[in-house]
Coordinates of C-alpha atoms in Angstrom, one line a residue:
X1 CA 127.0 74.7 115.3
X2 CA 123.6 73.0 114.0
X3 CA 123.9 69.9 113.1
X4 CA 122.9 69.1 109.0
X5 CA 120.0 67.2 110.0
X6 CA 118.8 70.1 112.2
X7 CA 119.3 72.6 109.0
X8 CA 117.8 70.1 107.0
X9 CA 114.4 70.2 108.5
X10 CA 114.6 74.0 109.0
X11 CA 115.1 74.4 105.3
X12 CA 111.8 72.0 104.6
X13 CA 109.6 73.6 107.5
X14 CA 110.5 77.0 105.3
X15 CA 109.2 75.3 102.5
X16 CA 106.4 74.2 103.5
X17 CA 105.5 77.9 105.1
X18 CA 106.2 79.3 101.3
X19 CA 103.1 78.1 99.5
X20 CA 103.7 77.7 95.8
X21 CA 102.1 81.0 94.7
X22 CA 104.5 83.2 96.7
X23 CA 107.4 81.0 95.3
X24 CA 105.9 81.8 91.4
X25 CA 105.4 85.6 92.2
X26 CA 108.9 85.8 94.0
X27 CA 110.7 84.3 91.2
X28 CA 109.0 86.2 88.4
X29 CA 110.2 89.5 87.8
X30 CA 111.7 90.8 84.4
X31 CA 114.0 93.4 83.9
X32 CA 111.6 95.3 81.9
X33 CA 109.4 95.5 84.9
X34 CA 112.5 97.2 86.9
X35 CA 112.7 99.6 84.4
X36 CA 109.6 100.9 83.5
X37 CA 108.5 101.2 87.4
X38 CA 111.9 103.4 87.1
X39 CA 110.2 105.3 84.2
X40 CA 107.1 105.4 86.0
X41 CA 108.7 107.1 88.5
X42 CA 110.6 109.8 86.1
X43 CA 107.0 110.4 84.8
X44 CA 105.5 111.3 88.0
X45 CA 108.1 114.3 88.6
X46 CA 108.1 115.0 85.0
X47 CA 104.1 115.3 85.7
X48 CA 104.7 117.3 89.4
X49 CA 106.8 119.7 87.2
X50 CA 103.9 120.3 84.6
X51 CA 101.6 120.6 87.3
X52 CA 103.4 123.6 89.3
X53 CA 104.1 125.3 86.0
X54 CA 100.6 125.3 85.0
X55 CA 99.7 126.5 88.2
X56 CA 97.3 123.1 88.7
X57 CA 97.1 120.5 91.5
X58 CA 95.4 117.7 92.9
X59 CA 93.8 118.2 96.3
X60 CA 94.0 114.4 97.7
X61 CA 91.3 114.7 100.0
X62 CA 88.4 114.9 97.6
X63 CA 85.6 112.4 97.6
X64 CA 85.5 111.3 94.0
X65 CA 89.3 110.0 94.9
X66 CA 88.0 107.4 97.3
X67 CA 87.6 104.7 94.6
X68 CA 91.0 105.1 93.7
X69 CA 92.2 104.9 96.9
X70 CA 90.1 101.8 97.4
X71 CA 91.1 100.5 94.2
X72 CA 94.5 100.8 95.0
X73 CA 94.3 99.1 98.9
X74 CA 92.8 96.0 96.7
X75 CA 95.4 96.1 94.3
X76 CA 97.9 95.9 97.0
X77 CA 95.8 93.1 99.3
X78 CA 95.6 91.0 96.5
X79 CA 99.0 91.3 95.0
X80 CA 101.1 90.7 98.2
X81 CA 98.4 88.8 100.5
X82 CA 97.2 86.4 97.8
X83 CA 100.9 84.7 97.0
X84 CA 100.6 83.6 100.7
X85 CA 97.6 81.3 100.1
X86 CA 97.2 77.8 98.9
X87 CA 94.7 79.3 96.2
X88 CA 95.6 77.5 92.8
X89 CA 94.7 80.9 91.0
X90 CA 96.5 83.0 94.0
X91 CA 99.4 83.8 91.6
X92 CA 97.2 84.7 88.5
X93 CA 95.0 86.9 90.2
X94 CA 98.2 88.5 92.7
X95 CA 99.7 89.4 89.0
X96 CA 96.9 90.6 87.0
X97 CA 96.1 92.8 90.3
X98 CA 99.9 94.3 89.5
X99 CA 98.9 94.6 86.2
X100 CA 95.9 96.5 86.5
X101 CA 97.1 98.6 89.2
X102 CA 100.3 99.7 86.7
X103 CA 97.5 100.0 83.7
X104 CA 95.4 102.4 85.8
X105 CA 98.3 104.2 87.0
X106 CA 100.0 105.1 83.4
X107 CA 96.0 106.2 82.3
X108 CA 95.4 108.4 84.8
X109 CA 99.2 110.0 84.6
X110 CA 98.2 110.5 81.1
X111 CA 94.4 112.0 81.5
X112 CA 96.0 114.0 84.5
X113 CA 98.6 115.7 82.2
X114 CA 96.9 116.6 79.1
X115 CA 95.4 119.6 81.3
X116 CA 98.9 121.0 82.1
X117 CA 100.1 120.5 78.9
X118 CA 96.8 122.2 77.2
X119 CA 97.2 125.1 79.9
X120 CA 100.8 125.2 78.2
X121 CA 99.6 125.6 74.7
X122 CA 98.5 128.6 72.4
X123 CA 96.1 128.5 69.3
X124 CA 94.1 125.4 67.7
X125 CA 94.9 123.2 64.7
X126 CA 91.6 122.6 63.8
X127 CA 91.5 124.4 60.0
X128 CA 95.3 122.6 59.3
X129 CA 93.8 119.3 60.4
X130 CA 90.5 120.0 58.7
X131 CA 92.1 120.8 55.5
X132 CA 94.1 117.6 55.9
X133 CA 90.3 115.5 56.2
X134 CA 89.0 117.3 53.4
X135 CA 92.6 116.4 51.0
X136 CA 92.3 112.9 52.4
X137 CA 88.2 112.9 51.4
X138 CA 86.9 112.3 54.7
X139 CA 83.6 114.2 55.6
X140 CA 83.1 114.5 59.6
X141 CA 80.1 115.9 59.6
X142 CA 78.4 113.3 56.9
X143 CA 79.6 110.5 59.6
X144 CA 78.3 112.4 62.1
X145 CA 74.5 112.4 60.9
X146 CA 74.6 109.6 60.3
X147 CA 75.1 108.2 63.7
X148 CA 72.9 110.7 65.0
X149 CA 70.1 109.6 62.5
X150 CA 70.7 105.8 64.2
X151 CA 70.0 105.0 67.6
X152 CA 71.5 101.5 67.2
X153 CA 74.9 103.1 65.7
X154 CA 74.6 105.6 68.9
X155 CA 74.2 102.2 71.5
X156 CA 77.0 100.5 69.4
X157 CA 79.7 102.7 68.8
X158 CA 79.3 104.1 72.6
X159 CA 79.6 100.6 73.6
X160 CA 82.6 100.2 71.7
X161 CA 84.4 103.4 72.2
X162 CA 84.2 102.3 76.0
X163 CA 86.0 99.0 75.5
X164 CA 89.5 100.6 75.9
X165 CA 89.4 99.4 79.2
X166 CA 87.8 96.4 79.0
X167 CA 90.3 94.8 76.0
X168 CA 93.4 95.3 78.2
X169 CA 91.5 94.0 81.2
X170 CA 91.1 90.6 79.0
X171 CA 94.6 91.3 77.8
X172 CA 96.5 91.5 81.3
X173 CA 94.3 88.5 82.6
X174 CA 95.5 86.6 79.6
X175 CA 99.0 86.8 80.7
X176 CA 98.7 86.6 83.9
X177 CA 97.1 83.3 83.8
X178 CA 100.2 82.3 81.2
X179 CA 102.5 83.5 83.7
X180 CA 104.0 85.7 80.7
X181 CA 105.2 88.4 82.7
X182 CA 107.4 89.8 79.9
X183 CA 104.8 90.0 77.5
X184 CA 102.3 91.6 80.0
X185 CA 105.3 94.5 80.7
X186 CA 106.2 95.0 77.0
X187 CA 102.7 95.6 76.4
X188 CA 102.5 98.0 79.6
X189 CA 105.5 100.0 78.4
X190 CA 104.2 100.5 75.1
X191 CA 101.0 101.8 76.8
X192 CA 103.2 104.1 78.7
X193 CA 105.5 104.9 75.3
X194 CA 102.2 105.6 73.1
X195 CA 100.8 107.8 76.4
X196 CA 104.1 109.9 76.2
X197 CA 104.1 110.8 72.7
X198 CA 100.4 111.9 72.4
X199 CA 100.9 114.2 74.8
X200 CA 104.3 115.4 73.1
X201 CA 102.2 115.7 69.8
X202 CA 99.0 117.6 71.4
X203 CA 101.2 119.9 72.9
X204 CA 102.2 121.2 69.1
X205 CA 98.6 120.8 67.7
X206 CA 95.8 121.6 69.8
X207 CA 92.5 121.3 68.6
X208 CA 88.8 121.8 69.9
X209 CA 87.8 118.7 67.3
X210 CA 85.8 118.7 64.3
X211 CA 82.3 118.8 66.6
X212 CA 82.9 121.8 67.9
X213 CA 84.6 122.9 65.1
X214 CA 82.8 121.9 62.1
X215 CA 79.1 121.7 63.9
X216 CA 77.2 125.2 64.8
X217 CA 73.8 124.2 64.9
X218 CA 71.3 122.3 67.3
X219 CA 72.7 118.5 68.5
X220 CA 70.8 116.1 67.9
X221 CA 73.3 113.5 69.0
X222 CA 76.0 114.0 71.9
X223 CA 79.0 111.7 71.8
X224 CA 80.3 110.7 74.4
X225 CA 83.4 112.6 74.8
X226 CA 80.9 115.5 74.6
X227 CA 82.2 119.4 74.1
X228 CA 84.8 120.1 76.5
X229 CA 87.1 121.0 74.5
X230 CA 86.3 124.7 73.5
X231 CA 85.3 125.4 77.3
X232 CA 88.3 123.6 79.1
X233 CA 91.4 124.4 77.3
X234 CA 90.7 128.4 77.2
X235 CA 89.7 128.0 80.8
X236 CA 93.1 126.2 81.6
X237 CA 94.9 128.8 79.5
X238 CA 93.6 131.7 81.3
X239 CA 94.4 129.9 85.0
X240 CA 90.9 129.8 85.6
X241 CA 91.1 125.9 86.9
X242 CA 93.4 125.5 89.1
X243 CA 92.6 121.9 91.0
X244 CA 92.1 118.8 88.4
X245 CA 89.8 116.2 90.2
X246 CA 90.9 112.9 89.4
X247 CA 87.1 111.7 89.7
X248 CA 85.9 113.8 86.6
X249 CA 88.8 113.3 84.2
X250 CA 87.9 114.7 80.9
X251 CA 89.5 113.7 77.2
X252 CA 90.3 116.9 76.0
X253 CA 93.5 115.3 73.5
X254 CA 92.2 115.6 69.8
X255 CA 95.4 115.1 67.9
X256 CA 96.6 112.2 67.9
X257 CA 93.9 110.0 68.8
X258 CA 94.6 107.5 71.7
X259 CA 91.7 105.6 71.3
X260 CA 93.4 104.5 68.0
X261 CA 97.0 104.2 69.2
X262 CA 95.8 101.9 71.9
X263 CA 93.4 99.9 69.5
X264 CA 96.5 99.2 67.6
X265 CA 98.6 98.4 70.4
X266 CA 95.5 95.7 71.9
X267 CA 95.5 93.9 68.2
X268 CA 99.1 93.5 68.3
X269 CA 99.1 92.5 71.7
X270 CA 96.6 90.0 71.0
X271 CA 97.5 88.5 67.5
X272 CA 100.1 85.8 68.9
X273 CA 97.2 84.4 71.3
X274 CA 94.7 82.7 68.9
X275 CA 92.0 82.5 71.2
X276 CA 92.2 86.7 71.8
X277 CA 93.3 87.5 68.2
X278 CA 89.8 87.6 66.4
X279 CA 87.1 88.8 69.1
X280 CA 90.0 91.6 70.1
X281 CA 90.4 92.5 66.3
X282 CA 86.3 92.4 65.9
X283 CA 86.2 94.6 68.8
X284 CA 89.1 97.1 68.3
X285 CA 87.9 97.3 65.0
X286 CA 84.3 98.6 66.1
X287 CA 86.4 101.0 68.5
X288 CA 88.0 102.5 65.4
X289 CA 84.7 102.9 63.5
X290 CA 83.2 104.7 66.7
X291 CA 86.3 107.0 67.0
X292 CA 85.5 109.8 64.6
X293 CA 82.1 110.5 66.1
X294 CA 82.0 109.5 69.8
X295 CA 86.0 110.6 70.1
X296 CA 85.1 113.5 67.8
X297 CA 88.1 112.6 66.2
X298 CA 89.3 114.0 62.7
X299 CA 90.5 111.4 60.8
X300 CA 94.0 112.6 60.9
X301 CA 94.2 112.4 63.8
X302 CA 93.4 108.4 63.6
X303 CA 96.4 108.4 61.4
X304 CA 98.4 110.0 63.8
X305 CA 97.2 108.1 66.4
X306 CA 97.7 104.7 64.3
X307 CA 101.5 106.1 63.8
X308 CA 101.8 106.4 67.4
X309 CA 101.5 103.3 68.3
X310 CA 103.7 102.3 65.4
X311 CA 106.3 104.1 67.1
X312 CA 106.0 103.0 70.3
X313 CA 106.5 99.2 69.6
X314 CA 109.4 100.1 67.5
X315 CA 111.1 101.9 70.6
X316 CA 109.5 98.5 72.6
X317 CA 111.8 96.5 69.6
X318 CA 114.9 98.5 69.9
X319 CA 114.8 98.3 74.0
X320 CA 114.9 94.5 73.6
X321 CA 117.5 94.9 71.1
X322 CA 119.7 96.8 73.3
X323 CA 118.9 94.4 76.0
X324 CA 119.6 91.1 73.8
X325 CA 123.2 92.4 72.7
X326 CA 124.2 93.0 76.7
X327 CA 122.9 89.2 77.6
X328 CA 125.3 88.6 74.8
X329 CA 128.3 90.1 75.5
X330 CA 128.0 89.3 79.3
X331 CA 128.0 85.8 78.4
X332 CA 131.2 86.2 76.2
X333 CA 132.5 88.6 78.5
X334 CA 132.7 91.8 76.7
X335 CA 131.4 94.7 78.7
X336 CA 129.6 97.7 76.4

């Protein structure tokens, strides 16, 4: 048998081969995280189903996938090589690489299955939602000239519009650097939560949007989710795409907007972290200003899209509910 002393240093040579990092990544690990990778996984045959009924599929060996690919062979390098360094910031940056990987995963899942669930679909919304606009006063088209009469409003609220990826970028770093995994996972999930019920809701209203709907002559202004609509959800209909390209991903969701849902879910996210809370708010709130024209949103479907997100966090709520009443009744012994 070896001798205490000789299990002694054994167990301090071990601890000096684990370098702190590894220790803090091994350790860290919420239940949260186990269950959405779970999720995650439920999605991704959920999404293989939609796929094969819609008669669509991704061929893996095209080009524009390579930065994916790459992408995700970083992702991986840093999150389980890092930990093994004496880097002070290897445990951050091993996180936040988890982070972003999962964030980049749930948006392409998302983009990737709006072109089943459109090929799934029959008719357009666009005169109930339109109605809705004109009931609520909204004008689309008097927000649109004006943006196309204003270069600077064009260079602005295309800036903005394209800071849905930048905000949770800051937002995942944020955490990571806190070491608040829970809070980095609860917004994740939400992400996912708000993801799955667009795509519930935009498989029972369809819609080309109110550019294509509401504008017939020349353009002098094209947003930037452009007019893909009227030419991609007829052609998906009628079979007549059958491989989606994960390179060229095109927004084709009108109602609800995500761009909203996910602005509301980065100012919540944000709002406990005083340093985040204003810039994100300044910035989220330029994204929401942008939405109608450069999403070619109408404005009910900003509603929507705002109620979305509402949902979600309340479904985000009730799971920690559920999860704060079993910690509860394990400690006093009660089994539910």
């Amino acid at each position: 048998m070896p001798s205490s002393s000789g299990m002694a240093a054994g167990s301090a040579l071990a601890d000096e081969l684990i370098s702190p990092a590894l220790v803090t990544v091994q350790k860290s690990g919420p239940l949260i995280r186990r269950h959405m990778l779970a999720a995650l996984l439920l999605c991704l045959c959920a999404l293989s189903a939609l796929m094969h009924r819609a008669g669509l599929h991704v061929d893996p060996l095209r080009a524009s996938n390579l930065p994916f690919y790459a992408a995700g062979l970083l992702a991986l390098a840093l999150r389980f090589g890092l930990p093994r360094t004496t880097w002070r910031h290897a445990a951050a940056v091993a996180h936040f690489s988890e982070y972003a990987a999962l964030f980049t995963i749930i948006s392409l899942m998302g983009a990737t299955a709006s072109y089943p669930v459109a090929a799934l679909t029959h008719g357009y919304a666009d005169a109930t939602l339109q109605r809705v606009d004109v009931a609520l006063g909204f004008d689309w088209l008097a927000w649109y000239r004006l943006v196309a009469a204003h270069p600077v409003l064009q260079v602005l609220g295309t800036t903005a519009y394209r800071s849905i990826y930048l905000t949770p970028a800051i937002l995942l770093w944020s955490a990571a650097r806190a070491g608040e995994h829970d809070r980095a996972y609860r917004f994740l999930a939400a992400f996912l939560v708000a993801a799955l019920i667009t795509l519930a809701l935009f498989s029972l209203m369809p819609a080309v949007g109110p550019f294509s709907h509401l504008w017939h002559g020349s353009i002098p202004y094209m947003p930037e989710s452009e007019l893909w609509q009227p030419g991609l959800i007829p052609a998906l209909r009628a079979h007549a795409v059958h491989v989606v390209d994960l390179g060229q991903l095109r927004g084709i969701v009108s109602a609800p907007s995500f761009h909203t849902a996910a602005a509301v879910l980065y100012i919540v996210a944000a709002w406990r972290t005083p340093l985040l809370r204003w810039p994100i708010v300044a910035l989220d709130a330029a994204m929401l200003l942008s939405t109608p024209v450069e999403g070619t949103h109408y404005f009910i479907d900003m509603i929507l899209g705002a109620s979305v997100a509402t949902v979600s966090l309340a479904l985000i709520r009730a799971y920690d509910r559920v999860l704060a009443l079993r910690h509860t009744d394990a400690r006093t012994g009660l089994y539910i």
